[in-house]
mmCIF file of C-alpha atoms in Angstrom:
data_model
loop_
_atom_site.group_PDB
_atom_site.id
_atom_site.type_symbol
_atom_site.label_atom_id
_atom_site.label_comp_id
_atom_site.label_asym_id
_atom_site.label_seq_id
_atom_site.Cartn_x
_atom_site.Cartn_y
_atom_site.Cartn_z
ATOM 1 C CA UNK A 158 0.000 0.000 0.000
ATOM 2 C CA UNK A 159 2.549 2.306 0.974
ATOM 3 C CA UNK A 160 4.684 1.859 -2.312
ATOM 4 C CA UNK A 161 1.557 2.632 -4.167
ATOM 5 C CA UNK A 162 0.915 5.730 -2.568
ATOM 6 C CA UNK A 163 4.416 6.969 -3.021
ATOM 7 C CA UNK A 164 3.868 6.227 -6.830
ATOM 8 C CA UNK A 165 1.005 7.867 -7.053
ATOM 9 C CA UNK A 166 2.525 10.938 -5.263
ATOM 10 C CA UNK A 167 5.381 11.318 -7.953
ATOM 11 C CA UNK A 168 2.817 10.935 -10.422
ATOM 12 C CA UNK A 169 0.519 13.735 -9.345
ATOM 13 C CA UNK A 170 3.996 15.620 -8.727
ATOM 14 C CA UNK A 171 4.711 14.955 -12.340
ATOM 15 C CA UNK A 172 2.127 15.858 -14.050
ATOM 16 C CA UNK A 173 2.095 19.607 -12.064
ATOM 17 C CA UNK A 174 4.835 20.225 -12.162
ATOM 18 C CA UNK A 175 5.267 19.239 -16.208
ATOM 19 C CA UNK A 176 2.003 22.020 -16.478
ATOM 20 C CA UNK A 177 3.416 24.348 -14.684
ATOM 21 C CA UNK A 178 6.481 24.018 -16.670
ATOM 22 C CA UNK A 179 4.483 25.115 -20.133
ATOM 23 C CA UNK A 180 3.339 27.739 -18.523
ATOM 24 C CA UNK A 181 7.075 28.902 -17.632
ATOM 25 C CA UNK A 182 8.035 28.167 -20.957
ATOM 26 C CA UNK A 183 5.932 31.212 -22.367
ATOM 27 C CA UNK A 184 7.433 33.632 -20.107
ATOM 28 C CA UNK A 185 11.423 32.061 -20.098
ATOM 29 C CA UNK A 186 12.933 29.803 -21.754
ATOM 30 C CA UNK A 187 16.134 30.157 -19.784
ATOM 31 C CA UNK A 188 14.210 30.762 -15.816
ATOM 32 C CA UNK A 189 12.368 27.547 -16.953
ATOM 33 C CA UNK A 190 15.692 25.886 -18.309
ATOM 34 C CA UNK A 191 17.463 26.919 -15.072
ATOM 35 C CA UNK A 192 15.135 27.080 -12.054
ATOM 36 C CA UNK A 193 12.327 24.943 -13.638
ATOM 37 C CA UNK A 194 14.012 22.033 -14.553
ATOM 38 C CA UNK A 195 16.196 22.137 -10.884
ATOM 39 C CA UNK A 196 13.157 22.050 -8.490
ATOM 40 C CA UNK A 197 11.314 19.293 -10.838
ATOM 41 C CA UNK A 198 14.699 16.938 -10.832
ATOM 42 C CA UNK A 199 15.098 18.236 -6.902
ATOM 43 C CA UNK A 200 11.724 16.990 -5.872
ATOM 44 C CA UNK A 201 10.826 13.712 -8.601
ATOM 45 C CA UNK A 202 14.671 12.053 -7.879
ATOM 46 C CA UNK A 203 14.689 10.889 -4.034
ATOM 47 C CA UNK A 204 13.107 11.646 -0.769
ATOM 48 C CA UNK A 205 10.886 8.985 1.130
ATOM 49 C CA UNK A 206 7.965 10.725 1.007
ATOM 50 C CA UNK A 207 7.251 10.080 4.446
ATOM 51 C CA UNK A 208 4.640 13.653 4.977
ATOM 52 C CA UNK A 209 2.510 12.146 2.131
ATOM 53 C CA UNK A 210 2.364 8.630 3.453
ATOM 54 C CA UNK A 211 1.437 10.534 6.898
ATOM 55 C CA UNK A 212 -0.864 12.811 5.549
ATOM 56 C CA UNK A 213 -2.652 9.859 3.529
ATOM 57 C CA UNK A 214 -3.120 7.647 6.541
ATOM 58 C CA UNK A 215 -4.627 10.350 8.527
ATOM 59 C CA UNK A 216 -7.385 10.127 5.816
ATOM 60 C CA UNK A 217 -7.711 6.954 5.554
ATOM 61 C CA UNK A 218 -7.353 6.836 9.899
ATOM 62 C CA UNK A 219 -10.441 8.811 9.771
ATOM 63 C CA UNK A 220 -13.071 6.478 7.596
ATOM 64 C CA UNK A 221 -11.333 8.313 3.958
ATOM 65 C CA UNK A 222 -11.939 6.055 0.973
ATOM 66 C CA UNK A 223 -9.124 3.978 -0.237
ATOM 67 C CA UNK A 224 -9.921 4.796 -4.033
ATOM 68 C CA UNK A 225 -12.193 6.852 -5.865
ATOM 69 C CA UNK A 226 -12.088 10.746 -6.795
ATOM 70 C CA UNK A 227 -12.003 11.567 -3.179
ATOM 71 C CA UNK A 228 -9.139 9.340 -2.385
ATOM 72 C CA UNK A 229 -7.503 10.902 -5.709
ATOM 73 C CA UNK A 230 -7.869 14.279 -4.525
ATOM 74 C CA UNK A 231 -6.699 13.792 -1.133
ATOM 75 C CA UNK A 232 -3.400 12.385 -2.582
ATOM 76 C CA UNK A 233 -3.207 15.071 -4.788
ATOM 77 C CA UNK A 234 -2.731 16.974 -1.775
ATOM 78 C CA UNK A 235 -0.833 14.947 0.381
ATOM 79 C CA UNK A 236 2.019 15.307 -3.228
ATOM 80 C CA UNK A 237 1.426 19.429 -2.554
ATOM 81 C CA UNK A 238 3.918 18.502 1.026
ATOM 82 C CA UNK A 239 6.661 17.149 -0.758
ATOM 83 C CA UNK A 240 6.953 20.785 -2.522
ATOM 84 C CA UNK A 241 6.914 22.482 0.986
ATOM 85 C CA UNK A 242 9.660 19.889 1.469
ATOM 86 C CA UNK A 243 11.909 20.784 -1.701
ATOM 87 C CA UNK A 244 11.754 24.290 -0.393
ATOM 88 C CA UNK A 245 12.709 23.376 3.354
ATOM 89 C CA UNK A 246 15.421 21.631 2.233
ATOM 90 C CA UNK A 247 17.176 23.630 -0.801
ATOM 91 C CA UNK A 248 17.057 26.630 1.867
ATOM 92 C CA UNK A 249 18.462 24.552 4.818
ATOM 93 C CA UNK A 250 21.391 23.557 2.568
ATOM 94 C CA UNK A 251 21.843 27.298 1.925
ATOM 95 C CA UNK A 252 21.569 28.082 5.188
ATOM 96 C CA UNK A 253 23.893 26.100 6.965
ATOM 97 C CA UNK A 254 26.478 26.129 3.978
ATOM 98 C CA UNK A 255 25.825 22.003 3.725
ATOM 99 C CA UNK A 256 27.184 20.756 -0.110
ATOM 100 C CA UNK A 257 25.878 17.751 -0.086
ATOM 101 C CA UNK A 258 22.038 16.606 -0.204
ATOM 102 C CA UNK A 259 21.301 12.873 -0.744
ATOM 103 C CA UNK A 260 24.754 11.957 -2.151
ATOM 104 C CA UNK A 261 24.585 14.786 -4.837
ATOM 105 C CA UNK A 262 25.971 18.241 -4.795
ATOM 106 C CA UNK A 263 23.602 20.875 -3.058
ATOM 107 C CA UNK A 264 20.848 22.990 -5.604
ATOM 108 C CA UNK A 265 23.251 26.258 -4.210
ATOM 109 C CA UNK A 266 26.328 24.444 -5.315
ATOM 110 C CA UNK A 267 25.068 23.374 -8.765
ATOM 111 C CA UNK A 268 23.646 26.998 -9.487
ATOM 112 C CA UNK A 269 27.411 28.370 -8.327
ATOM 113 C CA UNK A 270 29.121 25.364 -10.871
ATOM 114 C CA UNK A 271 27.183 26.589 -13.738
ATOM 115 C CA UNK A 272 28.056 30.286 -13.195
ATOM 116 C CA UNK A 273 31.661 29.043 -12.850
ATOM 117 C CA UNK A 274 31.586 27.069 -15.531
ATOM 118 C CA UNK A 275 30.137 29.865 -17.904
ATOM 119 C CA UNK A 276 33.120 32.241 -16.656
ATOM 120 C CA UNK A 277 29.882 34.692 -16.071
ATOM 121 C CA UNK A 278 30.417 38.131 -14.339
ATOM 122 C CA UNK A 279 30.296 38.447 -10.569
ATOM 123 C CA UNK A 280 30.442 35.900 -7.943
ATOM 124 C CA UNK A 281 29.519 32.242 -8.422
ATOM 125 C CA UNK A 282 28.625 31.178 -4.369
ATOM 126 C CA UNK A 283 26.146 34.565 -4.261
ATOM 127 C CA UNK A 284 24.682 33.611 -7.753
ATOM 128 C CA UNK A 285 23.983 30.175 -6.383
ATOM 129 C CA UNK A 286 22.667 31.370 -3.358
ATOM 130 C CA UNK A 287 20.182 33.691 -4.634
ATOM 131 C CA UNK A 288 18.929 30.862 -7.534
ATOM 132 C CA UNK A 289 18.710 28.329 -4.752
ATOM 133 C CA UNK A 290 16.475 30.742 -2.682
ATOM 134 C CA UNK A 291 14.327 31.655 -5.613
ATOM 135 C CA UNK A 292 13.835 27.752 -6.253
ATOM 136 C CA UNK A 293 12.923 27.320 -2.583
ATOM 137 C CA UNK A 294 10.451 30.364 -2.820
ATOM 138 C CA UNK A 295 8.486 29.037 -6.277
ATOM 139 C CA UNK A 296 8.293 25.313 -4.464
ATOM 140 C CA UNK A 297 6.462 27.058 -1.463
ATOM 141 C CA UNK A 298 4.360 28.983 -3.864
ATOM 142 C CA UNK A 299 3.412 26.345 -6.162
ATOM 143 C CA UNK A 300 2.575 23.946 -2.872
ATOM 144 C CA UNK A 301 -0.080 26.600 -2.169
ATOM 145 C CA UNK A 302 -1.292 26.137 -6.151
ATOM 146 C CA UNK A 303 -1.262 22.197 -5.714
ATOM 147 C CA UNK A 304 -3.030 21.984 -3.041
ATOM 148 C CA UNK A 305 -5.970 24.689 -4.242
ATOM 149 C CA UNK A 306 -5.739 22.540 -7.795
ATOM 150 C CA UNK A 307 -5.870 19.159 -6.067
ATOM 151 C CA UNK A 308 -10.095 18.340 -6.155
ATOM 152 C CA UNK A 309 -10.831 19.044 -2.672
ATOM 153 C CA UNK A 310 -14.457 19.528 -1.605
ATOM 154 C CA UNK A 311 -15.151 23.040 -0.538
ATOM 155 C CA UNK A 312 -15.542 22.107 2.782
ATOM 156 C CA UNK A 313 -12.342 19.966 2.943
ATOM 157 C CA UNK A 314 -10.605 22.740 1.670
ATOM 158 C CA UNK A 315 -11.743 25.239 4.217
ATOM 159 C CA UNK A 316 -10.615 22.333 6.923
ATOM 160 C CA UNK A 317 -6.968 21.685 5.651
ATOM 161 C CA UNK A 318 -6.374 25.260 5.996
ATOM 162 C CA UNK A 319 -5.487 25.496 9.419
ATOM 163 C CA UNK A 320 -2.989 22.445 9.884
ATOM 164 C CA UNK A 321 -1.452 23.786 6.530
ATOM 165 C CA UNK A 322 -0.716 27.046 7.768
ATOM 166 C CA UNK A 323 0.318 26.248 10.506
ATOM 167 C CA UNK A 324 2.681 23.756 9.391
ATOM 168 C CA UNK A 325 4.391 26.199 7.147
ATOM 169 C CA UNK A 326 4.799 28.732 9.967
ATOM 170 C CA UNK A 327 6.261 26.161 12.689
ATOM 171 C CA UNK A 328 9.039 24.724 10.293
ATOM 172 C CA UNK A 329 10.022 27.906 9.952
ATOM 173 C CA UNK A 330 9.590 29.048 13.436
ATOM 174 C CA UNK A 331 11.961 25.354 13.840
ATOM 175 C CA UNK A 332 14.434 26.761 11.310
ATOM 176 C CA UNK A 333 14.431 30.195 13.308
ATOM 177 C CA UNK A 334 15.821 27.940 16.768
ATOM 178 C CA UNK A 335 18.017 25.772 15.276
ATOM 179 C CA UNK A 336 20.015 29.378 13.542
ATOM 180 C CA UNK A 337 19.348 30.980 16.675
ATOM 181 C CA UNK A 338 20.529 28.246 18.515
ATOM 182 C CA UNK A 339 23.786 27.917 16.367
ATOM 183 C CA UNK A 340 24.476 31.429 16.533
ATOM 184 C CA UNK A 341 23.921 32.148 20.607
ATOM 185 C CA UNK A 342 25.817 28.519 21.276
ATOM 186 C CA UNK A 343 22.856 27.519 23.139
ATOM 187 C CA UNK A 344 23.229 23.809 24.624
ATOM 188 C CA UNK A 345 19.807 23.934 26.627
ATOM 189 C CA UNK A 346 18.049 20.759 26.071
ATOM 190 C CA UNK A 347 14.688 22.380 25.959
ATOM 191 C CA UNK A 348 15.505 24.935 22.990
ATOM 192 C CA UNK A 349 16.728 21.475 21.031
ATOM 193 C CA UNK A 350 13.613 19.965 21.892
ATOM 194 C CA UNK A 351 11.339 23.179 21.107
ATOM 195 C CA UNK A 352 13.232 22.914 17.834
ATOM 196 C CA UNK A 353 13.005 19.023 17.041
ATOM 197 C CA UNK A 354 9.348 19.783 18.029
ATOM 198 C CA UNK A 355 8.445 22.173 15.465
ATOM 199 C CA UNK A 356 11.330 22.172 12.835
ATOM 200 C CA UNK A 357 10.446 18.023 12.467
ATOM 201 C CA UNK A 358 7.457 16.551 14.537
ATOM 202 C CA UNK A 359 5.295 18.620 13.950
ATOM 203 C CA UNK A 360 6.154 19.705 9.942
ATOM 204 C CA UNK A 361 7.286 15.707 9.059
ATOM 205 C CA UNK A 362 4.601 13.810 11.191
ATOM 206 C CA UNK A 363 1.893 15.186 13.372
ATOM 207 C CA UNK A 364 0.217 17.819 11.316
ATOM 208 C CA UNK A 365 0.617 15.653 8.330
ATOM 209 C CA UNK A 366 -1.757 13.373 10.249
ATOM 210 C CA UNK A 367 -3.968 16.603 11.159
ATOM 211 C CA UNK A 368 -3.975 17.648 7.541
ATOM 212 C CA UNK A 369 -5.260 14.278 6.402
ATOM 213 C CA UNK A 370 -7.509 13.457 9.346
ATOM 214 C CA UNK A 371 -9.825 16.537 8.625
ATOM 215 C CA UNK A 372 -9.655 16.540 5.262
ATOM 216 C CA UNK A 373 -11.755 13.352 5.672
ATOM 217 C CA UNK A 374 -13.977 15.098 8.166
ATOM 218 C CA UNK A 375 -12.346 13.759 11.307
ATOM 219 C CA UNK A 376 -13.562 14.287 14.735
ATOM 220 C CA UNK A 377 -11.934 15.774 17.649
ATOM 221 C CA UNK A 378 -10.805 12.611 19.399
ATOM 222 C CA UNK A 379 -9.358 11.035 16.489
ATOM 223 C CA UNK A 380 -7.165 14.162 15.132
ATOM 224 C CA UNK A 381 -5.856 14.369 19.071
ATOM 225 C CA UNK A 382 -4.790 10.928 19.549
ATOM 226 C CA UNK A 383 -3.335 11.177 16.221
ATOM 227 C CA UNK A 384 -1.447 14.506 16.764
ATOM 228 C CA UNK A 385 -0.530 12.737 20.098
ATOM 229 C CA UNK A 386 1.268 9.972 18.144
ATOM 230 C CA UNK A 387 2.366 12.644 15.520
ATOM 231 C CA UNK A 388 4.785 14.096 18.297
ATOM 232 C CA UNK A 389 5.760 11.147 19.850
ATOM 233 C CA UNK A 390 6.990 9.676 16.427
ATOM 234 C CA UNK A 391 8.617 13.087 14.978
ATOM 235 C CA UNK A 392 10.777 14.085 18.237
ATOM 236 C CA UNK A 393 11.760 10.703 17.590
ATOM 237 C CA UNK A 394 12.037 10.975 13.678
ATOM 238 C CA UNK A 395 14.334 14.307 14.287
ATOM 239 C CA UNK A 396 16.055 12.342 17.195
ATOM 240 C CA UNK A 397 17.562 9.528 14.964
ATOM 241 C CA UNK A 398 18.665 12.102 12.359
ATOM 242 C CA UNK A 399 20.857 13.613 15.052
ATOM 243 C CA UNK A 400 22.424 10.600 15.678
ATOM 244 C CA UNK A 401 23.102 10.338 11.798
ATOM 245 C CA UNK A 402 24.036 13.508 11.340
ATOM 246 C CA UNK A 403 26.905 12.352 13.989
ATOM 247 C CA UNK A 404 27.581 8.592 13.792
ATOM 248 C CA UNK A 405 25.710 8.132 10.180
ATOM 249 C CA UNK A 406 27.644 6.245 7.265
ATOM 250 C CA UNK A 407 28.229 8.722 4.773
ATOM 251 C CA UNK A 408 26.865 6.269 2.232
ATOM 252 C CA UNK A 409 23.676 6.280 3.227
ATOM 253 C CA UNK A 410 23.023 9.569 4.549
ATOM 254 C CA UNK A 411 24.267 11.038 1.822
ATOM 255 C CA UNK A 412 26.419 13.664 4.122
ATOM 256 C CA UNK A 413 29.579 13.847 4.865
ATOM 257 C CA UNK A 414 30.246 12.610 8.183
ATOM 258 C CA UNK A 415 29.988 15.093 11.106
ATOM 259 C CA UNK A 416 28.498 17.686 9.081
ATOM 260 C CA UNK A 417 26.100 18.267 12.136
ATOM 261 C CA UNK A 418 29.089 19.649 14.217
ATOM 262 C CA UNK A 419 31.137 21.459 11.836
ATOM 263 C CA UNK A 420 27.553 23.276 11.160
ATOM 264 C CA UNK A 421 27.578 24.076 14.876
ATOM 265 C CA UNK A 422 23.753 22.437 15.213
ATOM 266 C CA UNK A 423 23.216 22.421 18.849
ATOM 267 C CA UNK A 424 21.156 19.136 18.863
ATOM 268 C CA UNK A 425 19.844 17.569 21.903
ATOM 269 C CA UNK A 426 22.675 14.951 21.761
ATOM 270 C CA UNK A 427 24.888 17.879 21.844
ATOM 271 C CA UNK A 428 22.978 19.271 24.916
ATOM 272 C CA UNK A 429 23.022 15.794 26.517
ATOM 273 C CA UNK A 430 26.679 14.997 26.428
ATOM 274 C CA UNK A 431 27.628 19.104 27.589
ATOM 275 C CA UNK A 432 25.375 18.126 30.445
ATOM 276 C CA UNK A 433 26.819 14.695 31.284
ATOM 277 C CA UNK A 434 30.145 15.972 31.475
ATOM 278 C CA UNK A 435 29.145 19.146 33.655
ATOM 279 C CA UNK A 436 27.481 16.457 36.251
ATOM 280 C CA UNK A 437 30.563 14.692 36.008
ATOM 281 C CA UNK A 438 32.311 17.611 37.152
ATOM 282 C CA UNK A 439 34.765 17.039 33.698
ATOM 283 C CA UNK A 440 35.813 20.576 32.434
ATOM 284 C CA UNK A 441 38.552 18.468 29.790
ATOM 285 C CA UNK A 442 35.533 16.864 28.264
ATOM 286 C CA UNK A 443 33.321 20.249 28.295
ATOM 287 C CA UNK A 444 35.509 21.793 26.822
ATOM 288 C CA UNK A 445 36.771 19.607 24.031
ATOM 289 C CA UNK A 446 32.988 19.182 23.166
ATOM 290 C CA UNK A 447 32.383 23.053 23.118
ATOM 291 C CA UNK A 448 35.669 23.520 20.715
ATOM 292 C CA UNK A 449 34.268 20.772 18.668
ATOM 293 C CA UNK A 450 31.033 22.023 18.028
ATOM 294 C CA UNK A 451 31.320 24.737 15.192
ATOM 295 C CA UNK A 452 34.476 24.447 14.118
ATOM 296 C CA UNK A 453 34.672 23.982 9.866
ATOM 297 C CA UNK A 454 38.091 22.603 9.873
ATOM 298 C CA UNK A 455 37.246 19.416 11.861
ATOM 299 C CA UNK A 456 39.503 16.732 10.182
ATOM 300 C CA UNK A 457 38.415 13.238 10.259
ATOM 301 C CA UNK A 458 40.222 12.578 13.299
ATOM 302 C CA UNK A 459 38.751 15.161 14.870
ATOM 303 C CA UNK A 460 35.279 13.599 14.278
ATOM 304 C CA UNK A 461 36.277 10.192 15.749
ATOM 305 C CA UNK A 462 37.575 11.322 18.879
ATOM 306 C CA UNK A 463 33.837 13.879 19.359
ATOM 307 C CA UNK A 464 31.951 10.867 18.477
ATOM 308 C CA UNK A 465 34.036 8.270 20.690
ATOM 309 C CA UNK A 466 33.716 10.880 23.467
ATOM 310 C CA UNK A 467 30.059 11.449 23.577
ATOM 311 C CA UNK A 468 29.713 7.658 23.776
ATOM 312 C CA UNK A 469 32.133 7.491 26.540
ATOM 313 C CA UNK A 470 29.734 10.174 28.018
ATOM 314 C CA UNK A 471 26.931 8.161 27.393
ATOM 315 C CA UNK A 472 24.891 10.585 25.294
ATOM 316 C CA UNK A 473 24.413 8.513 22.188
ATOM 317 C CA UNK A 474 22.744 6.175 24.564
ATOM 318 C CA UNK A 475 20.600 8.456 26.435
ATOM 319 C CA UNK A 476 19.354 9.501 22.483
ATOM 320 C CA UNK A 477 18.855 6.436 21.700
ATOM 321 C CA UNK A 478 17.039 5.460 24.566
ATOM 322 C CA UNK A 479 14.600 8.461 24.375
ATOM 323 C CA UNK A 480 14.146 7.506 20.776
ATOM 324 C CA UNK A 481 12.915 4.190 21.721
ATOM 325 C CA UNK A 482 10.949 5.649 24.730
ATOM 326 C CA UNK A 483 9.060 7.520 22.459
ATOM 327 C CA UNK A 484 8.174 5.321 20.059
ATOM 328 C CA UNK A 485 6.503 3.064 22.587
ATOM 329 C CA UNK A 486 4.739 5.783 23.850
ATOM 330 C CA UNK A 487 3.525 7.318 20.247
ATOM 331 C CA UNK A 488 2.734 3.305 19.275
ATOM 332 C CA UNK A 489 0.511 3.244 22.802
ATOM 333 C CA UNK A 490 -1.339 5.741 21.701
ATOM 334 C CA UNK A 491 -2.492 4.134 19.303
ATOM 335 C CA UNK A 492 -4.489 1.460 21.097
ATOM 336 C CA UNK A 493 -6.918 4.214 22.685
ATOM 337 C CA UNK A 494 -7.019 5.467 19.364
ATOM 338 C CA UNK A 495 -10.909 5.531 17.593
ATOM 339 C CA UNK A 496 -9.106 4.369 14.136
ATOM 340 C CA UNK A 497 -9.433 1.303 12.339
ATOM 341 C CA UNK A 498 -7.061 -2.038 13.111
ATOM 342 C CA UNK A 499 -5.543 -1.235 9.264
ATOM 343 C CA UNK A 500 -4.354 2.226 10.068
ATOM 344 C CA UNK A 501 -3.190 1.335 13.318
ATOM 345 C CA UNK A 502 -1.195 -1.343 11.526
ATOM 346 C CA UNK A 503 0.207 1.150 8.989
ATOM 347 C CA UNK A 504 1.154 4.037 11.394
ATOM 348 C CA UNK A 505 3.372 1.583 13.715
ATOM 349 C CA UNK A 506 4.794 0.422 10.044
ATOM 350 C CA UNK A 507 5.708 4.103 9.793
ATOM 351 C CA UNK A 508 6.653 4.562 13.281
ATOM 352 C CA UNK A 509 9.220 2.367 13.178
ATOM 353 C CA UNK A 510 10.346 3.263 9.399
ATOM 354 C CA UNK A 511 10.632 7.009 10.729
ATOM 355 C CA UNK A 512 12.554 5.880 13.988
ATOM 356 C CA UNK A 513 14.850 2.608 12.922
ATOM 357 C CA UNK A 514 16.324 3.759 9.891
ATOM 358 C CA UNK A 515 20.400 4.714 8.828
ATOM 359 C CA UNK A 516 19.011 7.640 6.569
#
């Protein structure tokens, strides 16, 4: 089931975005060409579509039709996420300076190698920085026209409105902390949480549910317990990326390794290990951690000895156990759920795809 959603998502996807791209043709051959053809390769090549799958079983969760023109429609607009995705993530990459994104150079660092390339006038890294942003901006814009295109009943219209604005506004609220964070060197454990909670959980997961749930009409007990689960399973989701953003194989993150702390993202297994060693009363550990975290030049030594020191401090465990903690409790809530045995069966499928995963 979940494989044929996903093709059905790129196929919606496709079809947009190949209309909106004969519309782009009439105005520019070259902004089509150029910024076009990047966000339609960006969001159709990769990506596990995991807010779509979310989104879709919070319809189905809440008596939506497995097929039909309703069911069509709602995956129509469960596709629109993945271009509020595409936009998240070609302005993350800009923001924290990351060249990599699933294997392949960064949409910023293509833009700059084809303004090299062209021996063009001015700088490459600002030319590729202000294409990258524009691509981000027309994804977000064109989720907005997916959605209103997708088939949606008046009324379920007027009810997806609320999760998806206010999905849009917490990730970037999330993105807000997590610069903030970076730039005030804040190791509190309940800013990296804030920031897993809406930056992740609550953009990746829960209101994915909430967006599909009342699209179908859903009543008040089944969009909490699934926004309850939502939370549980994207702290969690966000959780396990820290650890790969740390102790992740290159190979299948698609980063290279210890990107997270030459970025300077002050992650909650950051937080944990500062604290561990402050209870431990070890300034030689504090401070090696504090140096560590930040610093651009980190050689590949340097990221072995952070990573074997936070698991001599026991932080990778404490993650991991939290991770696990909270997937039991997002999975429990799912028994006092008011949803049917099938979508209880194909959230904890999710759950644990979200949670157990080494990408």
């Amino acid at each position: 089931m979940d494989g044929r959603v996903a093709e059905e998502v790129r196929h919606f996807l496709t079809d947009f975005l190949e209309r909106r791209r004969r519309d782009c043709a009439d105005m520019d051959a070259e902004f089509t060409e150029t910024v076009v053809d990047r966000l339609t390769r960006f969001t159709l090549d990769g990506g596990k579509r995991l807010r779509p799958l979310f989104a879709w079983w919070g319809w189905r969760a809440a008596g939506g039709a497995d097929q039909g023109p309703a069911a069509g429609a709602m995956l129509r607009a469960a596709a629109a996420l993945e271009l509020i995705q595409t936009c998240a993530l070609v302005h993350d990459d800009v923001m924290d300076g990351s060249a990599l994104r699933r294997g392949n150079p960064a949409v910023h660092v293509l833009f700059g190698a084809v303004h090299r390339d062209g021996g063009w006038f001015g700088d490459p890294e600002r030319y590729g920085t202000a294409l990258a942003m524009l691509t981000g901006d027309l994804s977000l814009a064109w989720a907005d026209d997916m959605l209103e295109e997708a088939g949606l009943s008046p009324a379920a219209r007027t009810r997806a409105r609320g999760p998806w604005r206010a999905m849009r506004t917490e990730m970037m609220a999330g993105q807000f902390l997590d610069i903030h964070g970076q730039a005030r060197r804040d190791d509190s454990e309940i800013t990296a949480l804030r920031a897993d909670r809406l930056k992740t959980a609550a953009y990746s997961v829960e209101r994915p549910l909430q967006f599909g749930a009342v699209i179908a009409g859903a009543g008040e007990g089944v969009v909490a317990a699934l926004r309850g689960y939502g939370e549980d399973i994207g702290i969690a989701f966000q959780l396990r990326d820290d650890l790969l953003g740390v102790f992740g194989a290159p190979e299948a993150t698609g980063k290279p390794v210890g990107d997270d702390l030459r970025e300077g993202k002050r992650t909650l297994l950051l937080a944990i290990g500062m604290r561990r060693a402050r209870e431990r009363g070890d300034a030689a550990a504090l401070a090696e951690l504090s140096a560590a975290v930040g610093d651009p030049g980190l050689t590949g030594a340097d990221i072995e000895t952070t990573r074997a020191l936070l698991d001599r401090l026991g932080a990778r465990q404490e993650v991991e156990e939290r991770i696990r903690r909270l997937a039991e409790q997002g999975q429990q809530r799912l028994k006092q759920a008011p949803i049917s045995e099938a979508a209880v069966r194909a959230l904890r499928r999710l759950a644990v795809r979200a949670t157990e995963r080494d990408r």
